[in-house]
mmCIF file of C-alpha atoms in Angstrom:
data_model
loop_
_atom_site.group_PDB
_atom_site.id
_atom_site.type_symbol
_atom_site.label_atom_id
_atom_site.label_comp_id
_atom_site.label_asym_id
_atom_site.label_seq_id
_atom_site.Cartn_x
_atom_site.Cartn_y
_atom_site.Cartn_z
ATOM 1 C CA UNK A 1 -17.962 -5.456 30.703
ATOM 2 C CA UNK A 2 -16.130 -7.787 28.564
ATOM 3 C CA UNK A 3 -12.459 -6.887 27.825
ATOM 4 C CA UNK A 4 -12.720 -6.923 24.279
ATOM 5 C CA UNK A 5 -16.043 -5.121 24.286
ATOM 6 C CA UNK A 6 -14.724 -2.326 26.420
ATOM 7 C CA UNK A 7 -11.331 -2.069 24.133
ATOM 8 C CA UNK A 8 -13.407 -1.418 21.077
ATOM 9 C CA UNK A 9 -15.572 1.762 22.933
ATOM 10 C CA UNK A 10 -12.320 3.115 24.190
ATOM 11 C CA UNK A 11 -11.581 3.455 20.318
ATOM 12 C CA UNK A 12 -13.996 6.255 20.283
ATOM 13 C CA UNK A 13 -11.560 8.399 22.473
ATOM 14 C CA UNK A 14 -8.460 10.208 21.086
ATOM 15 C CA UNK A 15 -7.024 9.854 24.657
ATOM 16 C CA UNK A 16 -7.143 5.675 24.115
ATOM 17 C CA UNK A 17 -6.181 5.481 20.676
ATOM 18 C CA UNK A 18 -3.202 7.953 21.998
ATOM 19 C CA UNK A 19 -2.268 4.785 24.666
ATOM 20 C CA UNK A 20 -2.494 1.984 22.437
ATOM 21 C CA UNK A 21 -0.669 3.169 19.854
ATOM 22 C CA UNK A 22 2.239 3.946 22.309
ATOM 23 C CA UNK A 23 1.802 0.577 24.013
ATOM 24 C CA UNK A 24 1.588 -1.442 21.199
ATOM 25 C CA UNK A 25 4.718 0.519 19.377
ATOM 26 C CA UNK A 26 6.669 -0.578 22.708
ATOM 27 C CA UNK A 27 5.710 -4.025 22.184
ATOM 28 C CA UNK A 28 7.440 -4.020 19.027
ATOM 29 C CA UNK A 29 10.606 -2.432 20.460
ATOM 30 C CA UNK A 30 10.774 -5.191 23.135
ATOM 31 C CA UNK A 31 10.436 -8.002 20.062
ATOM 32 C CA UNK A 32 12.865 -6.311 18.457
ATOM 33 C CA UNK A 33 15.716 -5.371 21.230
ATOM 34 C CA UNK A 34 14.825 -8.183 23.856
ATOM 35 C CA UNK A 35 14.859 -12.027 24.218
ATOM 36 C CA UNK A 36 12.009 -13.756 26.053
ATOM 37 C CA UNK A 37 13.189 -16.068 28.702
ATOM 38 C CA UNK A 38 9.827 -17.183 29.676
ATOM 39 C CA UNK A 39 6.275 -16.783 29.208
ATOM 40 C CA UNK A 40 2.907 -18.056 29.426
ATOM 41 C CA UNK A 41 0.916 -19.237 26.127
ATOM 42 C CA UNK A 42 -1.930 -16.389 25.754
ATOM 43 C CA UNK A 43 -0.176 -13.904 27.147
ATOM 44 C CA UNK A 44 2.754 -12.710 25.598
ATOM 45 C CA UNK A 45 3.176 -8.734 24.929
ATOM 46 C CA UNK A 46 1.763 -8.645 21.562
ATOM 47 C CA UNK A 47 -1.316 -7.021 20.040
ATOM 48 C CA UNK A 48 -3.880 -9.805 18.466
ATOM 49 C CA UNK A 49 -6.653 -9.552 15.952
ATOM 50 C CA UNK A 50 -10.137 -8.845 16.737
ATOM 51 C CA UNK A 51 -13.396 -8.466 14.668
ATOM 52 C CA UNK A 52 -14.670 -5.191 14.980
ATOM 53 C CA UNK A 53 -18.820 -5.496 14.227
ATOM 54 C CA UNK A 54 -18.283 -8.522 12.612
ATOM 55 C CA UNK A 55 -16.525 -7.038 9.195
ATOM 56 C CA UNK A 56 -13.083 -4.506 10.178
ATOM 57 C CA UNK A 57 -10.123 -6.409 12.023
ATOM 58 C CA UNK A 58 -8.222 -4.389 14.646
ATOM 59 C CA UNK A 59 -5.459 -4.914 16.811
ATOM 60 C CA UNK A 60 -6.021 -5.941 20.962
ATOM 61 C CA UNK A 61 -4.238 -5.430 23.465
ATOM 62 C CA UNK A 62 -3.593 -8.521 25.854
ATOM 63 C CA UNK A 63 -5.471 -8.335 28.978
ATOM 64 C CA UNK A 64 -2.847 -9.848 30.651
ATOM 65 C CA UNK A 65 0.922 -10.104 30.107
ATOM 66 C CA UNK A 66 2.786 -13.429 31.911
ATOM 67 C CA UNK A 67 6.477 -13.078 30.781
ATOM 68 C CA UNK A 68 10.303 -12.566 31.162
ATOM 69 C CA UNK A 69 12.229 -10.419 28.939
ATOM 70 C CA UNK A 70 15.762 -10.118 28.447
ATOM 71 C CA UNK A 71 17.101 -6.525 26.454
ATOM 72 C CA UNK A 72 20.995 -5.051 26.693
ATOM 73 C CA UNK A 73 21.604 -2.140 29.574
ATOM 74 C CA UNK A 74 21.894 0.242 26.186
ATOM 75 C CA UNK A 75 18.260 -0.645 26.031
ATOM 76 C CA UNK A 76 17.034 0.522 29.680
ATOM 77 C CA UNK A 77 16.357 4.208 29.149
ATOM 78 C CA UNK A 78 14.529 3.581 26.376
ATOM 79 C CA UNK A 79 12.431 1.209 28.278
ATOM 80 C CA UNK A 80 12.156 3.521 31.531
ATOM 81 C CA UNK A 81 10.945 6.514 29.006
ATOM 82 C CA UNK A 82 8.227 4.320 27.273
ATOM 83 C CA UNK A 83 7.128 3.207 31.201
ATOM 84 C CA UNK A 84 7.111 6.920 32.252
ATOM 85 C CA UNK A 85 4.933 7.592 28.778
ATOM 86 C CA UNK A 86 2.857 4.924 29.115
ATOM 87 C CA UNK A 87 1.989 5.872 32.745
ATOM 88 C CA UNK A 88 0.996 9.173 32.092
ATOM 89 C CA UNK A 89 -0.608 8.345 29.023
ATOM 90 C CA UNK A 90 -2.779 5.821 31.014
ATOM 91 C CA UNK A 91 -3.377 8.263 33.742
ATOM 92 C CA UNK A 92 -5.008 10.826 31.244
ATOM 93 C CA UNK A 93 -7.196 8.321 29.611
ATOM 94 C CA UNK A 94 -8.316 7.012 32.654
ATOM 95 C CA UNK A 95 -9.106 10.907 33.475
ATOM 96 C CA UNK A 96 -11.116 11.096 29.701
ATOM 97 C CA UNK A 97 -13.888 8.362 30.999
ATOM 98 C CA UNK A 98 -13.737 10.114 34.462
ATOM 99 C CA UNK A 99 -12.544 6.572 36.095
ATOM 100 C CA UNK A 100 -10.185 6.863 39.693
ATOM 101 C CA UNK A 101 -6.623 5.773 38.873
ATOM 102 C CA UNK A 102 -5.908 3.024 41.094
ATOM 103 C CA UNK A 103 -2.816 0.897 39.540
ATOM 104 C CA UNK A 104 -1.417 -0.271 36.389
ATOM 105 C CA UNK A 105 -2.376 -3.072 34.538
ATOM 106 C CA UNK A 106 -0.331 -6.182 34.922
ATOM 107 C CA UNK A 107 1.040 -5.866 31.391
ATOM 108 C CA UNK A 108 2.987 -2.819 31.723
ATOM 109 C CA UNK A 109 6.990 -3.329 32.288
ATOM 110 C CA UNK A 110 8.605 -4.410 35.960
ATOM 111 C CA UNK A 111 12.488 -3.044 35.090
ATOM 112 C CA UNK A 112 15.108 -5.294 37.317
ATOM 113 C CA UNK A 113 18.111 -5.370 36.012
ATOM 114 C CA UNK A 114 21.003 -7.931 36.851
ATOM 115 C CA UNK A 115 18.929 -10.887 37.862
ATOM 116 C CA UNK A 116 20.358 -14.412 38.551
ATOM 117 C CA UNK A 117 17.675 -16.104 39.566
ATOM 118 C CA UNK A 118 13.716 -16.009 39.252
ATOM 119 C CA UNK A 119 11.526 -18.113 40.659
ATOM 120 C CA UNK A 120 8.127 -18.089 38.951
ATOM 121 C CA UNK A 121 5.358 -19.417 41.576
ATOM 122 C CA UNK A 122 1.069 -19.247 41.151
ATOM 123 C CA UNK A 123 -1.304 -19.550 43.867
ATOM 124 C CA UNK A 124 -5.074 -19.533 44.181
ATOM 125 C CA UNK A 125 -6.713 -16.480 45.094
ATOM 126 C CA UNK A 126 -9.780 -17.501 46.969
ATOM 127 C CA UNK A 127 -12.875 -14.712 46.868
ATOM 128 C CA UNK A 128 -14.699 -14.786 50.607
ATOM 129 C CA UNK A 129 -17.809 -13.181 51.749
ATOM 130 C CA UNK A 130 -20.379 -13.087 54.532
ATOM 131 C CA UNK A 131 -23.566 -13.294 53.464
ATOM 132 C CA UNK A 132 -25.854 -11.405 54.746
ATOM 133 C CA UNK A 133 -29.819 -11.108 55.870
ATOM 134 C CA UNK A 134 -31.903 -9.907 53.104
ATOM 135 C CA UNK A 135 -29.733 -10.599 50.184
ATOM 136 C CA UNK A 136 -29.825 -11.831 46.893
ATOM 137 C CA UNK A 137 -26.519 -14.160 46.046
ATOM 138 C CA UNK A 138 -24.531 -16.261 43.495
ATOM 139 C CA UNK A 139 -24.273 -20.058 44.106
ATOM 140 C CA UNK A 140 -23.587 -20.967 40.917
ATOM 141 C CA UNK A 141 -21.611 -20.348 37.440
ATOM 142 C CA UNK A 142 -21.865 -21.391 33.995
ATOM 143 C CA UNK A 143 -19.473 -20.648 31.710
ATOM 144 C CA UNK A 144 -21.293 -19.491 28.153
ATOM 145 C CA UNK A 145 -21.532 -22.642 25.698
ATOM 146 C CA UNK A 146 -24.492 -24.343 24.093
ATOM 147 C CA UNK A 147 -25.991 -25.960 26.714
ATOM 148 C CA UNK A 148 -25.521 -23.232 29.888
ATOM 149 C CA UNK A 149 -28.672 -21.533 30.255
ATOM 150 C CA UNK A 150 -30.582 -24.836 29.740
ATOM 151 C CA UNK A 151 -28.614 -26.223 32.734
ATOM 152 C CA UNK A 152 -29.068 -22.788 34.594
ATOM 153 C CA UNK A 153 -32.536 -23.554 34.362
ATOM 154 C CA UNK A 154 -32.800 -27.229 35.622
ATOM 155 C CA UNK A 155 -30.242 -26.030 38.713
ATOM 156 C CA UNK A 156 -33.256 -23.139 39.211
ATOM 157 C CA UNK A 157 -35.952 -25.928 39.127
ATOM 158 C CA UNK A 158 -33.661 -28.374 41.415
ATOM 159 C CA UNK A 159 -33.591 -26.160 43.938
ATOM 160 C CA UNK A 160 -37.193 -24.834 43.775
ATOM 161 C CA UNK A 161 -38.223 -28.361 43.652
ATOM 162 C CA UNK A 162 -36.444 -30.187 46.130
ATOM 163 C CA UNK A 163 -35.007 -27.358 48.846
ATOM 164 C CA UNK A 164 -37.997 -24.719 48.292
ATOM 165 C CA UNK A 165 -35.053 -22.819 47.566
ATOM 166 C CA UNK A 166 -36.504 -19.365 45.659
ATOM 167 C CA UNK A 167 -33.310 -19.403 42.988
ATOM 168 C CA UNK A 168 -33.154 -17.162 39.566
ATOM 169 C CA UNK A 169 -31.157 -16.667 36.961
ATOM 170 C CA UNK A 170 -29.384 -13.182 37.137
ATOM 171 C CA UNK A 171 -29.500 -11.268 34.177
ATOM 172 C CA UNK A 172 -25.812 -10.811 32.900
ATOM 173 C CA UNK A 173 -24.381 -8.591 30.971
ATOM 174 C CA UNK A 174 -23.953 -9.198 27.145
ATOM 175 C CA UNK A 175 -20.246 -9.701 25.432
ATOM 176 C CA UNK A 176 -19.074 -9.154 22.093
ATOM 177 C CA UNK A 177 -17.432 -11.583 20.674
ATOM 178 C CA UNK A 178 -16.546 -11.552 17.035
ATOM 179 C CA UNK A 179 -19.624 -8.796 16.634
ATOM 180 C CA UNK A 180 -21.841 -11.274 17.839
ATOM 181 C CA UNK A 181 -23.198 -10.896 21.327
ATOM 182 C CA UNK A 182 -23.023 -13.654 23.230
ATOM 183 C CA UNK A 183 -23.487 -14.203 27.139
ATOM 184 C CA UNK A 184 -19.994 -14.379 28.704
ATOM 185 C CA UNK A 185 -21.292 -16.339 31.827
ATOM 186 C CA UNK A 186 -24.722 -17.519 33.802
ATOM 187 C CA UNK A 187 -25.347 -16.750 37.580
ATOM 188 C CA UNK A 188 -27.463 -18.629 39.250
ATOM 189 C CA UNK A 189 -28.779 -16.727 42.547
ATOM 190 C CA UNK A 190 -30.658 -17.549 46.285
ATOM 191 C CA UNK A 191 -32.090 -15.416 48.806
ATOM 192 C CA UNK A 192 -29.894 -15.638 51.528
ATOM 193 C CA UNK A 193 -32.701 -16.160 54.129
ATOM 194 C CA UNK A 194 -34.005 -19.454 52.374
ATOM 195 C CA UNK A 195 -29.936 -21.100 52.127
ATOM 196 C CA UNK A 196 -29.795 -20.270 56.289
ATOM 197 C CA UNK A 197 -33.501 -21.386 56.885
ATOM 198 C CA UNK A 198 -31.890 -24.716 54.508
ATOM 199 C CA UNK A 199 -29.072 -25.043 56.575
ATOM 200 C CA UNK A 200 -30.589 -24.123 60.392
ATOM 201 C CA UNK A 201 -27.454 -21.706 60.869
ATOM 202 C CA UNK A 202 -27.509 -17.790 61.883
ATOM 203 C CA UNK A 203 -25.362 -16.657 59.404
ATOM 204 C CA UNK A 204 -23.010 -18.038 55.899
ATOM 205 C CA UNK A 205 -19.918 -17.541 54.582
ATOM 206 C CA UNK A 206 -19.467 -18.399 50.781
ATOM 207 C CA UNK A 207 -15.769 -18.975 49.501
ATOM 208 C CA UNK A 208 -14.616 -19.359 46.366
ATOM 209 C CA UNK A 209 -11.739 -19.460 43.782
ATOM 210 C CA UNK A 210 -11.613 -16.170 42.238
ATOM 211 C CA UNK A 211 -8.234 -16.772 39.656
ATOM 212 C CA UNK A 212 -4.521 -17.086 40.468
ATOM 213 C CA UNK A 213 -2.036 -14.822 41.507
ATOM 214 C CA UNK A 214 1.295 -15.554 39.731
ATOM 215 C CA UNK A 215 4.585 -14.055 42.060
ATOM 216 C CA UNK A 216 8.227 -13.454 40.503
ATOM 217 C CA UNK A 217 10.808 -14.587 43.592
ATOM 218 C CA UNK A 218 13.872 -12.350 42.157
ATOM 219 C CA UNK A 219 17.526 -12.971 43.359
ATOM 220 C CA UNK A 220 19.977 -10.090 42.239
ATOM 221 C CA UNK A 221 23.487 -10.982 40.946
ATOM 222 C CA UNK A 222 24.792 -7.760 43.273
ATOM 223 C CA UNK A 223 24.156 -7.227 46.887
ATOM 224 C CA UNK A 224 20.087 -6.998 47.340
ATOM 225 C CA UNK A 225 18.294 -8.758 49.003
ATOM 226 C CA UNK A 226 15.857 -11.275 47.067
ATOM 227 C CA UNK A 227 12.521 -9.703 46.947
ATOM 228 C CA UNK A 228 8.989 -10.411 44.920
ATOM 229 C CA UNK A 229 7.306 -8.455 42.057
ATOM 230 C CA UNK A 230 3.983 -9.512 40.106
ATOM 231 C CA UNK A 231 4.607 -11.631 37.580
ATOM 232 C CA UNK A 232 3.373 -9.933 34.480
ATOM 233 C CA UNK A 233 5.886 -8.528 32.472
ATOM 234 C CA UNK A 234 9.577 -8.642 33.733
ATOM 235 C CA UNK A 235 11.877 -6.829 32.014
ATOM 236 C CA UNK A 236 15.906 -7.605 33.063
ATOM 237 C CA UNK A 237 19.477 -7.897 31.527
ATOM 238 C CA UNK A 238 21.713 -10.989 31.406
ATOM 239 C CA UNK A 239 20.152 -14.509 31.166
ATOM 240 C CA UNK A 240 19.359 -15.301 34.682
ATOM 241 C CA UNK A 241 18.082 -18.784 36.007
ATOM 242 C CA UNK A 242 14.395 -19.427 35.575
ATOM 243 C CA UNK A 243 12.613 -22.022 37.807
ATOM 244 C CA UNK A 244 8.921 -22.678 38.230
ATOM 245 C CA UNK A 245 8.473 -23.269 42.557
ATOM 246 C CA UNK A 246 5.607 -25.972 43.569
ATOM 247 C CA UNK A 247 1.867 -24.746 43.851
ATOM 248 C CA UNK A 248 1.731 -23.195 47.346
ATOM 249 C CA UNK A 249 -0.600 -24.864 49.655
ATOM 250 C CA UNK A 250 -3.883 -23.125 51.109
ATOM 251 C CA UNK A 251 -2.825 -20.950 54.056
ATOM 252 C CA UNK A 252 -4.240 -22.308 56.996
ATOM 253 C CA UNK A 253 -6.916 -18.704 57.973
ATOM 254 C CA UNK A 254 -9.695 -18.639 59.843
ATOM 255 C CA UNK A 255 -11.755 -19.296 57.617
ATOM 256 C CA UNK A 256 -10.540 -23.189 57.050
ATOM 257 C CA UNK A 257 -10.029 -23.562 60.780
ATOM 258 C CA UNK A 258 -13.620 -22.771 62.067
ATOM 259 C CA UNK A 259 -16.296 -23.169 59.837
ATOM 260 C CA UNK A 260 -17.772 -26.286 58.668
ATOM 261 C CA UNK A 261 -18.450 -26.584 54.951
ATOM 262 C CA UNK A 262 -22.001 -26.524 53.968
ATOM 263 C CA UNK A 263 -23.006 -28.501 51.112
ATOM 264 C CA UNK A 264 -26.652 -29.393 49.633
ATOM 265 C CA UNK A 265 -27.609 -33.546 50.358
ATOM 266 C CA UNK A 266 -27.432 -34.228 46.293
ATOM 267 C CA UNK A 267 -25.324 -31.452 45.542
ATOM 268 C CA UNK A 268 -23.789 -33.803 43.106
ATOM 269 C CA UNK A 269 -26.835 -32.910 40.916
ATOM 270 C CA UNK A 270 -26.257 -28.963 41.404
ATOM 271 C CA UNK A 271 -24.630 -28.374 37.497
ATOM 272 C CA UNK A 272 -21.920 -25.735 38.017
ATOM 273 C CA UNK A 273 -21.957 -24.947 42.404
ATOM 274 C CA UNK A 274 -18.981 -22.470 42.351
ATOM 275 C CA UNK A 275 -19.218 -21.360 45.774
ATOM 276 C CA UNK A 276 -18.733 -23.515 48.880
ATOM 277 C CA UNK A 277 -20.781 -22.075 52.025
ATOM 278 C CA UNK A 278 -19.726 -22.318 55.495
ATOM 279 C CA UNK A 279 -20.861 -21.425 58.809
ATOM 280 C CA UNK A 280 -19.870 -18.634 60.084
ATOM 281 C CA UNK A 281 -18.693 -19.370 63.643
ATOM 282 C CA UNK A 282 -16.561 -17.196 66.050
#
């Protein structure tokens, strides 16, 4: 479900409205009491407006939070008692749509005092799968604009045409955007059977870039020993030194080592292939 859609049901439970109000009144503490050292443009710790079906604004919540905050020591058990009310607050309205906990979201505070030194670093996060006999799977995104489903539909026809590929368009699920619902991506899909009949191999791997993982490399001005946290929001005293580390390369797993990328002979002509196939191999 979209994130904004799936804020704006949550407003129908007391236990929600209970977290969001908390959340968002800790936001304002930390833009009153801290300094931001760093942070990423989209997603500082701030509520934003939304329509609500298309006429009443609200207030958001970021879906994610990239940034480093400075506050005073004074200022750390306030912080630590909004992170233990948050917590619980989030645990019970987790409970009130009858959803397992399994962690926090990003955006909720990382307290490390006395830094000197952060080292901000991002890395792809690659998505990999074996495909398997008998299945129905996605070989292709479009991101929602004017002209998606219209090039969803030649990619269908490409591959029906010239690979007797059987492809379809998977139904997705609507988003709300500004009250009007709009399609928030387009999946093309193949039966797994016809892409290893296309390719004359046994069995396929698909691999693809599923977002980016941002890291926080933390050096403390005492006696620990560096160590990493999830970059979302970082919370610390002082004004420690902020550098942003080189992408990392791919590691080199088994899946780079073995298998031979599989692509289609005019693939160029494929609008939106998202997925690169392999062979699987032992």
């Amino acid at each position: 479900m979209n994130y904004e859609k799936s804020f704006l049901v949550r407003m129908n439970s007391i236990e929600w409205i209970d977290f969001y109000t908390i959340e968002q009144e800790f936001y304002e503490y930390l833009a009153v009491n801290g300094t931001i050292l760093k942070k990423e443009d989209g997603f500082e710790p701030e509520y934003h407006k939304i329509k609500y079906r298309g006429k009443r604004t609200v207030l958001a919540p970021p879906m994610y939070v990239r940034a480093v905050i400075s506050v005073s020591h004074s200022a750390l058990p306030t912080i630590r008692k909004y992170k233990a009310l948050l917590e619980a607050l989030y645990r019970e309205a987790m409970d009130s749509i009858n959803k397992p906990f399994k962690t926090f979201p990003t955006r909720f505070p990382t307290i490390e005092p006395d830094l000197e030194q952060i080292n901000i670093w991002r890395q792809t996060a690659i998505s990999s799968k074996l495909l398997k006999h008998g299945e129905i799977a996605p070989i292709c995104r479009f991101y929602s604009d004017a002209d998606s489903r219209a090039n969803a539909e030649q990619t269908v026809d490409n591959l029906k045409t010239n690979y007797n590929i059987q492809a379809s368009i998977l139904k997705s699920n609507m988003s709300l955007r500004g009250g009007e619902q709009k399609e928030p991506c387009i999946y093309v899909t193949a039966p797994v059977n016809e892409l290893l009949s296309h390719f004359g191999v046994e069995n396929i791997r698909c691999r693809r870039a599923s977002g980016t993982q941002y890291r926080a490399h933390c050096y403390a001005a005492d006696s620990r020993e560096s160590f990493r946290v999830s970059y979302g929001l970082v919370i610390t005293t002082g004004q420690p030194t902020i550098y942003e580390t080189l992408p990392q390369p791919e590691r080199a797993h088994k899946t780079t080592r073995v298998k031979k990328p599989l692509t289609f002979s005019n693939g160029d002509h494929i609008a939106g292939q998202f997925v690169e196939l392999y062979e699987e191999t032992k």
